[in-house]
Every structure is written in C-alpha cells, then in structure tokens.
Coordinates of C-alpha atoms in Angstrom, one line a residue:
X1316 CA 5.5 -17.1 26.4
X1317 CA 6.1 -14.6 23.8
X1318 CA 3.4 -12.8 21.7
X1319 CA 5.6 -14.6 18.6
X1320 CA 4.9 -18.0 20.2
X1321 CA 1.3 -16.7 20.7
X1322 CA 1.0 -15.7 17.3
X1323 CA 2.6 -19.6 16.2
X1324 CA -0.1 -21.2 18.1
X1325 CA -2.8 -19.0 16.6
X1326 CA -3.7 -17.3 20.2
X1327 CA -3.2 -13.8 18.5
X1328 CA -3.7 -13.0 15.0
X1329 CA -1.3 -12.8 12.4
X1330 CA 0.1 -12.8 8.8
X1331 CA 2.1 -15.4 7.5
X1332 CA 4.5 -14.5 4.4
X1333 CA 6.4 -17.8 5.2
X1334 CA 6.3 -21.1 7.6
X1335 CA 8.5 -24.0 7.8
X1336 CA 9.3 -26.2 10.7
X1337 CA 12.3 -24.1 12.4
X1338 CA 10.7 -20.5 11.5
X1339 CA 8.4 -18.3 10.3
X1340 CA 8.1 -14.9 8.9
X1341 CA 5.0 -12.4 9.8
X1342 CA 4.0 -9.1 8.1
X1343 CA 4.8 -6.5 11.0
X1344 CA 1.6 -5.3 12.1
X1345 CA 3.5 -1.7 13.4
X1346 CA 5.6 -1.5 9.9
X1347 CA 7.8 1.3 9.7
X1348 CA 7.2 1.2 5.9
X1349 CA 4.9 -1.3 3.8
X1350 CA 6.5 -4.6 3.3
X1351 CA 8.4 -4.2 7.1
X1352 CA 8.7 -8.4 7.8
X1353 CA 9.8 -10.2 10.9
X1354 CA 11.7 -13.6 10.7
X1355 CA 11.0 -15.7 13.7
X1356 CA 12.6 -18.7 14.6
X1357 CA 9.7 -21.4 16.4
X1358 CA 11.6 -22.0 19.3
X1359 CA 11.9 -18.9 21.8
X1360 CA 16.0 -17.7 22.4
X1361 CA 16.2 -14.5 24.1
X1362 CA 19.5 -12.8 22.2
X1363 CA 20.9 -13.5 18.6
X1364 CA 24.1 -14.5 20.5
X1365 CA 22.7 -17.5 22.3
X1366 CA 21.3 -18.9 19.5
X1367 CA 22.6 -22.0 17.5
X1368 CA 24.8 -21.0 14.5
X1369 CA 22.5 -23.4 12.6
X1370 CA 19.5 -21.7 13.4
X1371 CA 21.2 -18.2 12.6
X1372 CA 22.3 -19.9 9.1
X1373 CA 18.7 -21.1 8.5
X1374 CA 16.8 -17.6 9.6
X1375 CA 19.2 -15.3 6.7
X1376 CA 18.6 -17.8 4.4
X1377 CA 15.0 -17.0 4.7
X1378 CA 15.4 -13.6 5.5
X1379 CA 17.2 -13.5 1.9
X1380 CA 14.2 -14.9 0.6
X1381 CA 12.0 -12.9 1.7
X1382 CA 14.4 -9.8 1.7
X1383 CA 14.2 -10.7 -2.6
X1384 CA 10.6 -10.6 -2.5
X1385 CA 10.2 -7.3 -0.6
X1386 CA 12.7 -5.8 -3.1
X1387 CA 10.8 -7.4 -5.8
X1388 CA 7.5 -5.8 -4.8
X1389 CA 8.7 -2.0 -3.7
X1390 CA 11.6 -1.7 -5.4
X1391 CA 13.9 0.0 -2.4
X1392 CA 17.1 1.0 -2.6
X1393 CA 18.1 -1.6 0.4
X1394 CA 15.9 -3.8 2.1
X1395 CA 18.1 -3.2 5.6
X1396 CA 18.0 -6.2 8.0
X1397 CA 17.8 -5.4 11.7
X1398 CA 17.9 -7.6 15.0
X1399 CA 17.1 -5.9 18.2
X1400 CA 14.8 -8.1 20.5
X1401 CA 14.6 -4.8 23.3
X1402 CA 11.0 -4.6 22.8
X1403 CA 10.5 -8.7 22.6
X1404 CA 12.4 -11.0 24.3
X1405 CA 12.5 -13.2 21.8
X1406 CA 15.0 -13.3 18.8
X1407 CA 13.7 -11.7 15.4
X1408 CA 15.0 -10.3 12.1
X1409 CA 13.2 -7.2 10.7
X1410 CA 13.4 -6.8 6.9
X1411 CA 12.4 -3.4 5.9
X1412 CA 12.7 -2.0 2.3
X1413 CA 14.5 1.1 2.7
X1414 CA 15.8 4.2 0.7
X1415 CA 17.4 5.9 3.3
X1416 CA 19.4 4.4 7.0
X1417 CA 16.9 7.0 8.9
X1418 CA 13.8 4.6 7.5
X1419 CA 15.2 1.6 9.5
X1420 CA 14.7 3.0 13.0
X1421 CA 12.5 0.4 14.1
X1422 CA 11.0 3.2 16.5
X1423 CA 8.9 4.9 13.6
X1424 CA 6.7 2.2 13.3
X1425 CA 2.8 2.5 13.5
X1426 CA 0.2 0.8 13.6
X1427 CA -0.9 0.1 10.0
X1428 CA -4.4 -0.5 8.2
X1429 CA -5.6 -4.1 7.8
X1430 CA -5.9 -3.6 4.0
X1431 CA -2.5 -2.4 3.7
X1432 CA -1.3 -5.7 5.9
X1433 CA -3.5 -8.1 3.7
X1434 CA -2.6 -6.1 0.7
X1435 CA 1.8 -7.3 1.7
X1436 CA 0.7 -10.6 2.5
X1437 CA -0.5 -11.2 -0.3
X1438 CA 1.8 -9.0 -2.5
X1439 CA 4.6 -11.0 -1.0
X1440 CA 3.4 -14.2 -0.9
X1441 CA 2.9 -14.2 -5.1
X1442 CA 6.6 -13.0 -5.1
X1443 CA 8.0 -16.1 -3.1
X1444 CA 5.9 -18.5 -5.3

C-alpha cells in the first residue's frame, strides 16, 4: 500500500486542498516552493501510462483547478505540472508555481514548517471556493 493510500485512509497525516470520489489533491509536505500540490487519483496505478484515459482526463481537470488557485495565490510565472512516480509507486501530478524550469526539479524539495503547510491549505482552499 502506498503512503498516498495511507494518507486516504487517514493512517498518516495529511492536508487536503481537494477530495472527490476518483481523487484527491494534498499540500506536499517536502514542497519545493510554497503552494507545491500533489494530485492523486484514489485508486493505486503504478505509471501514468497504465492508467485509464478517463482517469488521466479527470486528474488535469483538477490539476487545472487547482493549478488556477496556486496561481491565484503566488502569482508565478508558470505553475509547471510534473509526473514522475520514481520515488512513489503510485501515479501523482505535482503542481508547483514556478518562475523559473530550474524551480520544478522535484529533487529540491524539503521538508517544510507546519505553519507554512496549514498557511497553503488554507490559502488554497479559499481560492477554490
């Protein structure tokens, strides 16, 4: 089981930004910059490629969503969109505002401050409502 479908069940804490029945989006805990978000679909699929187009339409929907609401809130020049899934085997979208390609290598991220988490929830969370 992944630490996503940990984090679902409410086995590890996290921060919600955004929950529906097929995904959700968290406030990444090891941002590379404030506002870093992960889109998660519920069901655990290993690679972007074996996932069901459907499922892929449904997660950039939200990702645009909540891309809008990042951009909203720290006013980047992009707000780059990156899927990896070397570090977790299980399929996620970061959304990171960015103002440079050099701030979306997913490798700078650190551990960040529970203020500054609780301060993007709930800075993004008023931006989606």
């Amino acid at each position: 089981m992944s630490p996503f479908t940990q984090m679902m069940r409410g086995e590890l804490p996290a921060r919600f930004v955004h929950q529906d029945e097929r995904c959700v989006t968290l406030v990444n805990a090891t941002p590379v910059k404030p506002g870093h978000c992960i889109v998660v679909p519920r069901v655990e699929v290993d690679s972007w490629l074996d996932a069901d187009p459907a499922l892929l339409a449904h997660l950039l929907d939200v990702s645009q969503r909540v891309g809008r609401a990042i951009s909203a809130v720290y006013h980047p020049v992009k707000v780059g969109l990156a899927v990896a899934g070397i570090q977790v085997r299980h399929l996620h979208l970061h959304l990171v505002p960015i103002d440079q390609v050099a701030e979306l290598d997913l490798t700078r991220g650190a551990p960040a401050d529970a203020a500054t988490l609780d301060h993007t929830l709930a800075a993004l969370k008023a931006a989606l409502a």
